[in-house]
Amino acid sequence: DAVLITRDRSHHELVITPAGKQLFIHAQSILQEIKMAKAEITQLQKKKLRFGMPPIIGNEYFPKLSSYFIKSQLMDQIEITDGGSRDLYGMIHQGRIDLAILGSTQPIIDQKLEIELLLDKRFMIVVAPTHPFADRQTISFSDLTAEQFVLLNEHYVHPAAFKKLAKQAHIEPKVVYQSNDLAILKSMIRENIGIGFLTEIAIHPEDHLVSIPLSDQLQPHFLISLAKRTQQIPTPLQE
């Protein structure tokens, strides 16, 4: 018995009442749930698993996972989607992927997702072998005031951790370049264009780079978690 819309005849327009605005807020959630239900039912019929994995985590762990998938005859049933953790977080909420491996700087708390923490890794300062810091065993973030940085962009969680450390150290680091292309960043670090800030799993011996642990007492960690939607019924393939 509520009025949702009124007609303003003098101005030839419709006016949404407060009750109408309240209904609109809930209608958006209802329509999103219907859209999600359709997407998940369609996905159940396809018998495919859409698996989101950030490139940094995928480069480190997917070769090990793929051997299991092949032995279990699952490889042709899995569709891998690459993307930064922030992008994949949005995609799993939208129903565009079924499972995701996510990187974060703190435990993910989300009522719409089931989260399982898998690994806890460190962030490192990364320099070329010819850099003056290359022989350092550890380094404080406050020692980097004069340095130029090349960083991953906002599609990844690295900038949030970087800003947190800069705030704690009361410095404003100079960032000369940001990209979502890890290979380009590594090349720039090797050429001493800037130093890097990366999780320890991003650097391998063949990169010919030096990773230096941070000595700061308080520092963010790179948490790796498995995420799925809470309301999503697990299929045998997902299990």
mmCIF file of C-alpha atoms in Angstrom:
data_model
loop_
_atom_site.group_PDB
_atom_site.id
_atom_site.type_symbol
_atom_site.label_atom_id
_atom_site.label_comp_id
_atom_site.label_asym_id
_atom_site.label_seq_id
_atom_site.Cartn_x
_atom_site.Cartn_y
_atom_site.Cartn_z
ATOM 1 C CA ASP A 1 0.000 0.000 0.000
ATOM 2 C CA ALA A 2 2.892 2.377 -0.583
ATOM 3 C CA VAL A 3 3.124 4.981 -3.327
ATOM 4 C CA LEU A 4 6.264 4.348 -5.341
ATOM 5 C CA ILE A 5 5.906 6.873 -8.162
ATOM 6 C CA THR A 6 3.979 10.140 -8.421
ATOM 7 C CA ARG A 7 3.194 12.120 -11.539
ATOM 8 C CA ASP A 8 4.053 15.822 -11.491
ATOM 9 C CA ARG A 9 1.576 17.051 -14.109
ATOM 10 C CA SER A 10 2.822 20.632 -14.005
ATOM 11 C CA HIS A 11 6.306 19.596 -15.092
ATOM 12 C CA HIS A 12 5.227 16.518 -17.102
ATOM 13 C CA GLU A 13 7.540 14.190 -15.177
ATOM 14 C CA LEU A 14 7.475 11.176 -12.894
ATOM 15 C CA VAL A 15 8.898 11.453 -9.375
ATOM 16 C CA ILE A 16 10.242 8.475 -7.425
ATOM 17 C CA THR A 17 9.075 8.577 -3.800
ATOM 18 C CA PRO A 18 11.291 7.557 -0.850
ATOM 19 C CA ALA A 19 9.444 4.203 -0.799
ATOM 20 C CA GLY A 20 10.174 3.823 -4.513
ATOM 21 C CA LYS A 21 13.849 4.567 -3.947
ATOM 22 C CA GLN A 22 13.936 1.962 -1.148
ATOM 23 C CA LEU A 23 12.395 -0.655 -3.443
ATOM 24 C CA PHE A 24 14.876 0.233 -6.178
ATOM 25 C CA ILE A 25 17.828 -0.477 -3.872
ATOM 26 C CA HIS A 26 16.486 -3.962 -3.077
ATOM 27 C CA ALA A 27 15.423 -4.586 -6.677
ATOM 28 C CA GLN A 28 19.018 -4.140 -7.811
ATOM 29 C CA SER A 29 20.146 -6.877 -5.389
ATOM 30 C CA ILE A 30 17.245 -9.146 -6.426
ATOM 31 C CA LEU A 31 18.038 -8.756 -10.131
ATOM 32 C CA GLN A 32 21.730 -9.456 -9.469
ATOM 33 C CA GLU A 33 20.807 -12.654 -7.585
ATOM 34 C CA ILE A 34 18.576 -13.769 -10.499
ATOM 35 C CA LYS A 35 21.391 -13.061 -12.952
ATOM 36 C CA MET A 36 23.804 -15.037 -10.749
ATOM 37 C CA ALA A 37 21.391 -17.967 -10.450
ATOM 38 C CA LYS A 38 21.024 -18.168 -14.242
ATOM 39 C CA ALA A 39 24.798 -18.012 -14.716
ATOM 40 C CA GLU A 40 25.487 -20.744 -12.160
ATOM 41 C CA ILE A 41 22.766 -23.077 -13.502
ATOM 42 C CA THR A 42 24.115 -22.592 -17.029
ATOM 43 C CA GLN A 43 27.620 -23.338 -15.777
ATOM 44 C CA LEU A 44 26.452 -26.565 -14.081
ATOM 45 C CA GLN A 45 25.196 -27.812 -17.424
ATOM 46 C CA LYS A 46 28.470 -27.003 -19.206
ATOM 47 C CA LYS A 47 30.534 -29.253 -16.902
ATOM 48 C CA LYS A 48 33.452 -26.861 -17.080
ATOM 49 C CA LEU A 49 35.346 -25.223 -14.217
ATOM 50 C CA ARG A 50 36.253 -21.567 -14.734
ATOM 51 C CA PHE A 51 39.347 -21.045 -12.602
ATOM 52 C CA GLY A 52 40.816 -17.572 -12.021
ATOM 53 C CA MET A 53 44.518 -17.274 -11.268
ATOM 54 C CA PRO A 54 46.790 -14.190 -11.164
ATOM 55 C CA PRO A 55 49.861 -14.502 -13.420
ATOM 56 C CA ILE A 56 52.374 -14.237 -10.561
ATOM 57 C CA ILE A 57 50.725 -17.054 -8.589
ATOM 58 C CA GLY A 58 50.051 -19.045 -11.766
ATOM 59 C CA ASN A 59 53.679 -18.892 -12.942
ATOM 60 C CA GLU A 60 54.829 -20.292 -9.605
ATOM 61 C CA TYR A 61 52.218 -22.958 -8.917
ATOM 62 C CA PHE A 62 50.263 -23.845 -12.081
ATOM 63 C CA PRO A 63 52.991 -26.112 -13.558
ATOM 64 C CA LYS A 64 52.746 -28.186 -10.348
ATOM 65 C CA LEU A 65 48.927 -28.137 -10.418
ATOM 66 C CA SER A 66 48.760 -29.000 -14.118
ATOM 67 C CA SER A 67 50.537 -32.330 -13.606
ATOM 68 C CA TYR A 68 47.781 -33.283 -11.145
ATOM 69 C CA PHE A 69 45.053 -32.072 -13.529
ATOM 70 C CA ILE A 70 46.509 -34.156 -16.368
ATOM 71 C CA LYS A 71 46.839 -37.309 -14.233
ATOM 72 C CA SER A 72 43.260 -36.859 -13.028
ATOM 73 C CA GLN A 73 42.030 -36.232 -16.596
ATOM 74 C CA LEU A 74 40.725 -32.802 -15.605
ATOM 75 C CA MET A 75 42.808 -30.562 -17.846
ATOM 76 C CA ASP A 76 40.256 -30.318 -20.677
ATOM 77 C CA GLN A 77 37.510 -29.424 -18.170
ATOM 78 C CA ILE A 78 39.309 -26.425 -16.669
ATOM 79 C CA GLU A 79 39.244 -22.950 -18.196
ATOM 80 C CA ILE A 80 41.989 -20.719 -16.766
ATOM 81 C CA THR A 81 41.332 -16.987 -16.570
ATOM 82 C CA ASP A 82 44.338 -14.699 -16.007
ATOM 83 C CA GLY A 83 44.007 -11.417 -14.174
ATOM 84 C CA GLY A 84 45.145 -9.399 -11.206
ATOM 85 C CA SER A 85 43.703 -10.402 -7.845
ATOM 86 C CA ARG A 86 41.520 -7.293 -7.705
ATOM 87 C CA ASP A 87 40.020 -8.106 -11.116
ATOM 88 C CA LEU A 88 39.426 -11.771 -10.242
ATOM 89 C CA TYR A 89 37.753 -10.772 -6.971
ATOM 90 C CA GLY A 90 35.194 -8.805 -8.975
ATOM 91 C CA MET A 91 34.763 -11.610 -11.522
ATOM 92 C CA ILE A 92 33.947 -14.259 -8.921
ATOM 93 C CA HIS A 93 31.349 -11.919 -7.383
ATOM 94 C CA GLN A 94 29.793 -11.410 -10.827
ATOM 95 C CA GLY A 95 29.626 -15.147 -11.524
ATOM 96 C CA ARG A 96 32.091 -14.940 -14.413
ATOM 97 C CA ILE A 97 34.409 -17.510 -12.785
ATOM 98 C CA ASP A 98 33.717 -20.355 -10.318
ATOM 99 C CA LEU A 99 36.904 -20.520 -8.249
ATOM 100 C CA ALA A 100 39.792 -18.112 -7.852
ATOM 101 C CA ILE A 101 43.210 -18.008 -6.307
ATOM 102 C CA LEU A 102 43.566 -14.514 -4.847
ATOM 103 C CA GLY A 103 46.486 -12.549 -3.472
ATOM 104 C CA SER A 104 45.781 -10.088 -0.654
ATOM 105 C CA THR A 105 47.614 -8.134 2.038
ATOM 106 C CA GLN A 106 45.195 -9.164 4.785
ATOM 107 C CA PRO A 107 42.718 -12.017 5.327
ATOM 108 C CA ILE A 108 39.710 -11.702 3.015
ATOM 109 C CA ILE A 109 36.461 -11.367 4.961
ATOM 110 C CA ASP A 110 33.419 -11.491 2.700
ATOM 111 C CA GLN A 111 30.040 -13.013 3.579
ATOM 112 C CA LYS A 112 29.423 -13.892 -0.071
ATOM 113 C CA LEU A 113 32.655 -15.872 -0.403
ATOM 114 C CA GLU A 114 34.148 -18.947 1.226
ATOM 115 C CA ILE A 115 37.850 -18.274 1.720
ATOM 116 C CA GLU A 116 40.600 -20.792 2.466
ATOM 117 C CA LEU A 117 44.046 -19.378 3.256
ATOM 118 C CA LEU A 118 46.675 -21.428 1.435
ATOM 119 C CA LEU A 119 50.017 -19.633 1.810
ATOM 120 C CA ASP A 120 51.627 -16.675 3.580
ATOM 121 C CA LYS A 121 54.516 -15.064 1.640
ATOM 122 C CA ARG A 122 56.667 -11.938 2.009
ATOM 123 C CA PHE A 123 57.108 -8.829 -0.094
ATOM 124 C CA MET A 124 60.691 -8.092 -1.180
ATOM 125 C CA ILE A 125 62.720 -5.210 -2.546
ATOM 126 C CA VAL A 126 64.086 -6.289 -5.942
ATOM 127 C CA VAL A 127 67.217 -4.792 -7.513
ATOM 128 C CA ALA A 128 69.677 -5.476 -10.321
ATOM 129 C CA PRO A 129 72.891 -7.367 -9.414
ATOM 130 C CA THR A 130 74.834 -4.143 -10.145
ATOM 131 C CA HIS A 131 72.722 -1.996 -7.818
ATOM 132 C CA PRO A 132 74.494 -0.612 -4.694
ATOM 133 C CA PHE A 133 71.949 -2.434 -2.497
ATOM 134 C CA ALA A 134 72.553 -5.821 -4.145
ATOM 135 C CA ASP A 135 74.853 -7.061 -1.366
ATOM 136 C CA ARG A 136 72.476 -6.091 1.451
ATOM 137 C CA GLN A 137 71.090 -8.956 3.550
ATOM 138 C CA THR A 138 68.063 -6.903 4.631
ATOM 139 C CA ILE A 139 66.861 -3.364 4.109
ATOM 140 C CA SER A 140 64.508 -0.944 5.831
ATOM 141 C CA PHE A 141 61.827 0.744 3.751
ATOM 142 C CA SER A 142 62.948 4.099 5.166
ATOM 143 C CA ASP A 143 66.360 3.553 3.492
ATOM 144 C CA LEU A 144 64.670 3.810 0.080
ATOM 145 C CA THR A 145 63.731 7.491 0.188
ATOM 146 C CA ALA A 146 66.011 8.440 -2.712
ATOM 147 C CA GLU A 147 65.187 5.444 -4.896
ATOM 148 C CA GLN A 148 63.024 5.305 -8.026
ATOM 149 C CA PHE A 149 60.470 2.477 -8.199
ATOM 150 C CA VAL A 150 58.837 0.517 -11.001
ATOM 151 C CA LEU A 151 55.687 -1.174 -9.714
ATOM 152 C CA LEU A 152 52.768 -3.369 -10.635
ATOM 153 C CA ASN A 153 49.604 -1.326 -11.147
ATOM 154 C CA GLU A 154 46.282 -1.218 -9.293
ATOM 155 C CA HIS A 155 45.041 -4.476 -10.840
ATOM 156 C CA TYR A 156 47.301 -6.154 -8.262
ATOM 157 C CA VAL A 157 47.497 -5.961 -4.465
ATOM 158 C CA HIS A 158 51.129 -4.792 -4.465
ATOM 159 C CA PRO A 159 50.351 -1.038 -4.545
ATOM 160 C CA ALA A 160 48.269 -1.307 -1.338
ATOM 161 C CA ALA A 161 51.148 -2.989 0.500
ATOM 162 C CA PHE A 162 53.615 -0.457 -0.948
ATOM 163 C CA LYS A 163 51.517 2.523 0.210
ATOM 164 C CA LYS A 164 51.161 1.020 3.679
ATOM 165 C CA LEU A 165 54.934 0.701 4.067
ATOM 166 C CA ALA A 166 55.514 4.226 2.721
ATOM 167 C CA LYS A 167 53.018 5.641 5.232
ATOM 168 C CA GLN A 168 54.667 3.779 8.114
ATOM 169 C CA ALA A 169 58.109 5.041 7.068
ATOM 170 C CA HIS A 170 56.814 8.621 6.573
ATOM 171 C CA ILE A 171 58.251 8.842 3.060
ATOM 172 C CA GLU A 172 56.860 9.567 -0.404
ATOM 173 C CA PRO A 173 58.665 7.168 -2.768
ATOM 174 C CA LYS A 174 59.143 8.213 -6.380
ATOM 175 C CA VAL A 175 57.287 5.842 -8.708
ATOM 176 C CA VAL A 176 58.502 6.304 -12.295
ATOM 177 C CA TYR A 177 56.501 3.533 -13.965
ATOM 178 C CA GLN A 178 53.577 1.192 -13.260
ATOM 179 C CA SER A 179 52.386 -1.729 -15.380
ATOM 180 C CA ASN A 180 50.527 -5.021 -15.196
ATOM 181 C CA ASP A 181 53.306 -6.647 -17.258
ATOM 182 C CA LEU A 182 55.706 -8.345 -14.864
ATOM 183 C CA ALA A 183 58.249 -9.190 -17.579
ATOM 184 C CA ILE A 184 58.608 -5.510 -18.537
ATOM 185 C CA LEU A 185 59.095 -4.514 -14.891
ATOM 186 C CA LYS A 186 61.809 -7.133 -14.425
ATOM 187 C CA SER A 187 63.612 -5.867 -17.529
ATOM 188 C CA MET A 188 63.475 -2.300 -16.222
ATOM 189 C CA ILE A 189 64.860 -3.411 -12.861
ATOM 190 C CA ARG A 190 67.735 -5.243 -14.608
ATOM 191 C CA GLU A 191 68.501 -2.031 -16.514
ATOM 192 C CA ASN A 192 68.599 -0.082 -13.210
ATOM 193 C CA ILE A 193 65.753 2.185 -14.330
ATOM 194 C CA GLY A 194 64.214 1.623 -10.937
ATOM 195 C CA ILE A 195 63.955 -0.903 -8.118
ATOM 196 C CA GLY A 196 60.994 -3.216 -7.639
ATOM 197 C CA PHE A 197 58.590 -4.216 -4.891
ATOM 198 C CA LEU A 198 57.324 -7.758 -5.466
ATOM 199 C CA THR A 199 56.199 -10.810 -3.588
ATOM 200 C CA GLU A 200 58.981 -13.353 -3.126
ATOM 201 C CA ILE A 201 57.293 -15.889 -5.449
ATOM 202 C CA ALA A 202 57.569 -13.480 -8.396
ATOM 203 C CA ILE A 203 61.376 -13.729 -8.614
ATOM 204 C CA HIS A 204 63.213 -16.774 -9.973
ATOM 205 C CA PRO A 205 66.934 -17.539 -10.484
ATOM 206 C CA GLU A 206 66.620 -17.147 -14.260
ATOM 207 C CA ASP A 207 65.514 -13.513 -13.758
ATOM 208 C CA HIS A 208 69.070 -12.572 -12.658
ATOM 209 C CA LEU A 209 67.699 -10.193 -10.035
ATOM 210 C CA VAL A 210 68.393 -9.809 -6.320
ATOM 211 C CA SER A 211 65.561 -10.013 -3.756
ATOM 212 C CA ILE A 212 66.174 -8.264 -0.434
ATOM 213 C CA PRO A 213 63.953 -8.965 2.602
ATOM 214 C CA LEU A 214 62.538 -5.965 4.462
ATOM 215 C CA SER A 215 63.686 -5.475 8.048
ATOM 216 C CA ASP A 216 60.664 -3.385 9.103
ATOM 217 C CA GLN A 217 59.058 -4.777 12.237
ATOM 218 C CA LEU A 218 55.550 -4.195 10.870
ATOM 219 C CA GLN A 219 55.132 -5.150 7.247
ATOM 220 C CA PRO A 220 52.278 -6.486 5.107
ATOM 221 C CA HIS A 221 52.371 -10.064 3.884
ATOM 222 C CA PHE A 222 51.264 -11.548 0.566
ATOM 223 C CA LEU A 223 48.450 -13.953 1.434
ATOM 224 C CA ILE A 224 47.333 -16.529 -1.131
ATOM 225 C CA SER A 225 43.761 -17.790 -0.734
ATOM 226 C CA LEU A 226 41.250 -19.982 -2.552
ATOM 227 C CA ALA A 227 37.835 -18.327 -3.000
ATOM 228 C CA LYS A 228 34.398 -19.586 -4.061
ATOM 229 C CA ARG A 229 30.899 -18.160 -3.757
ATOM 230 C CA THR A 230 29.094 -19.153 -0.554
ATOM 231 C CA GLN A 231 25.762 -19.888 -2.272
ATOM 232 C CA GLN A 232 27.332 -21.871 -5.093
ATOM 233 C CA ILE A 233 26.542 -25.603 -4.892
ATOM 234 C CA PRO A 234 29.860 -27.470 -5.345
ATOM 235 C CA THR A 235 29.921 -29.816 -8.325
ATOM 236 C CA PRO A 236 31.966 -33.052 -8.380
ATOM 237 C CA LEU A 237 34.387 -31.261 -10.722
ATOM 238 C CA GLN A 238 34.887 -28.429 -8.212
ATOM 239 C CA GLU A 239 35.395 -30.905 -5.375
#
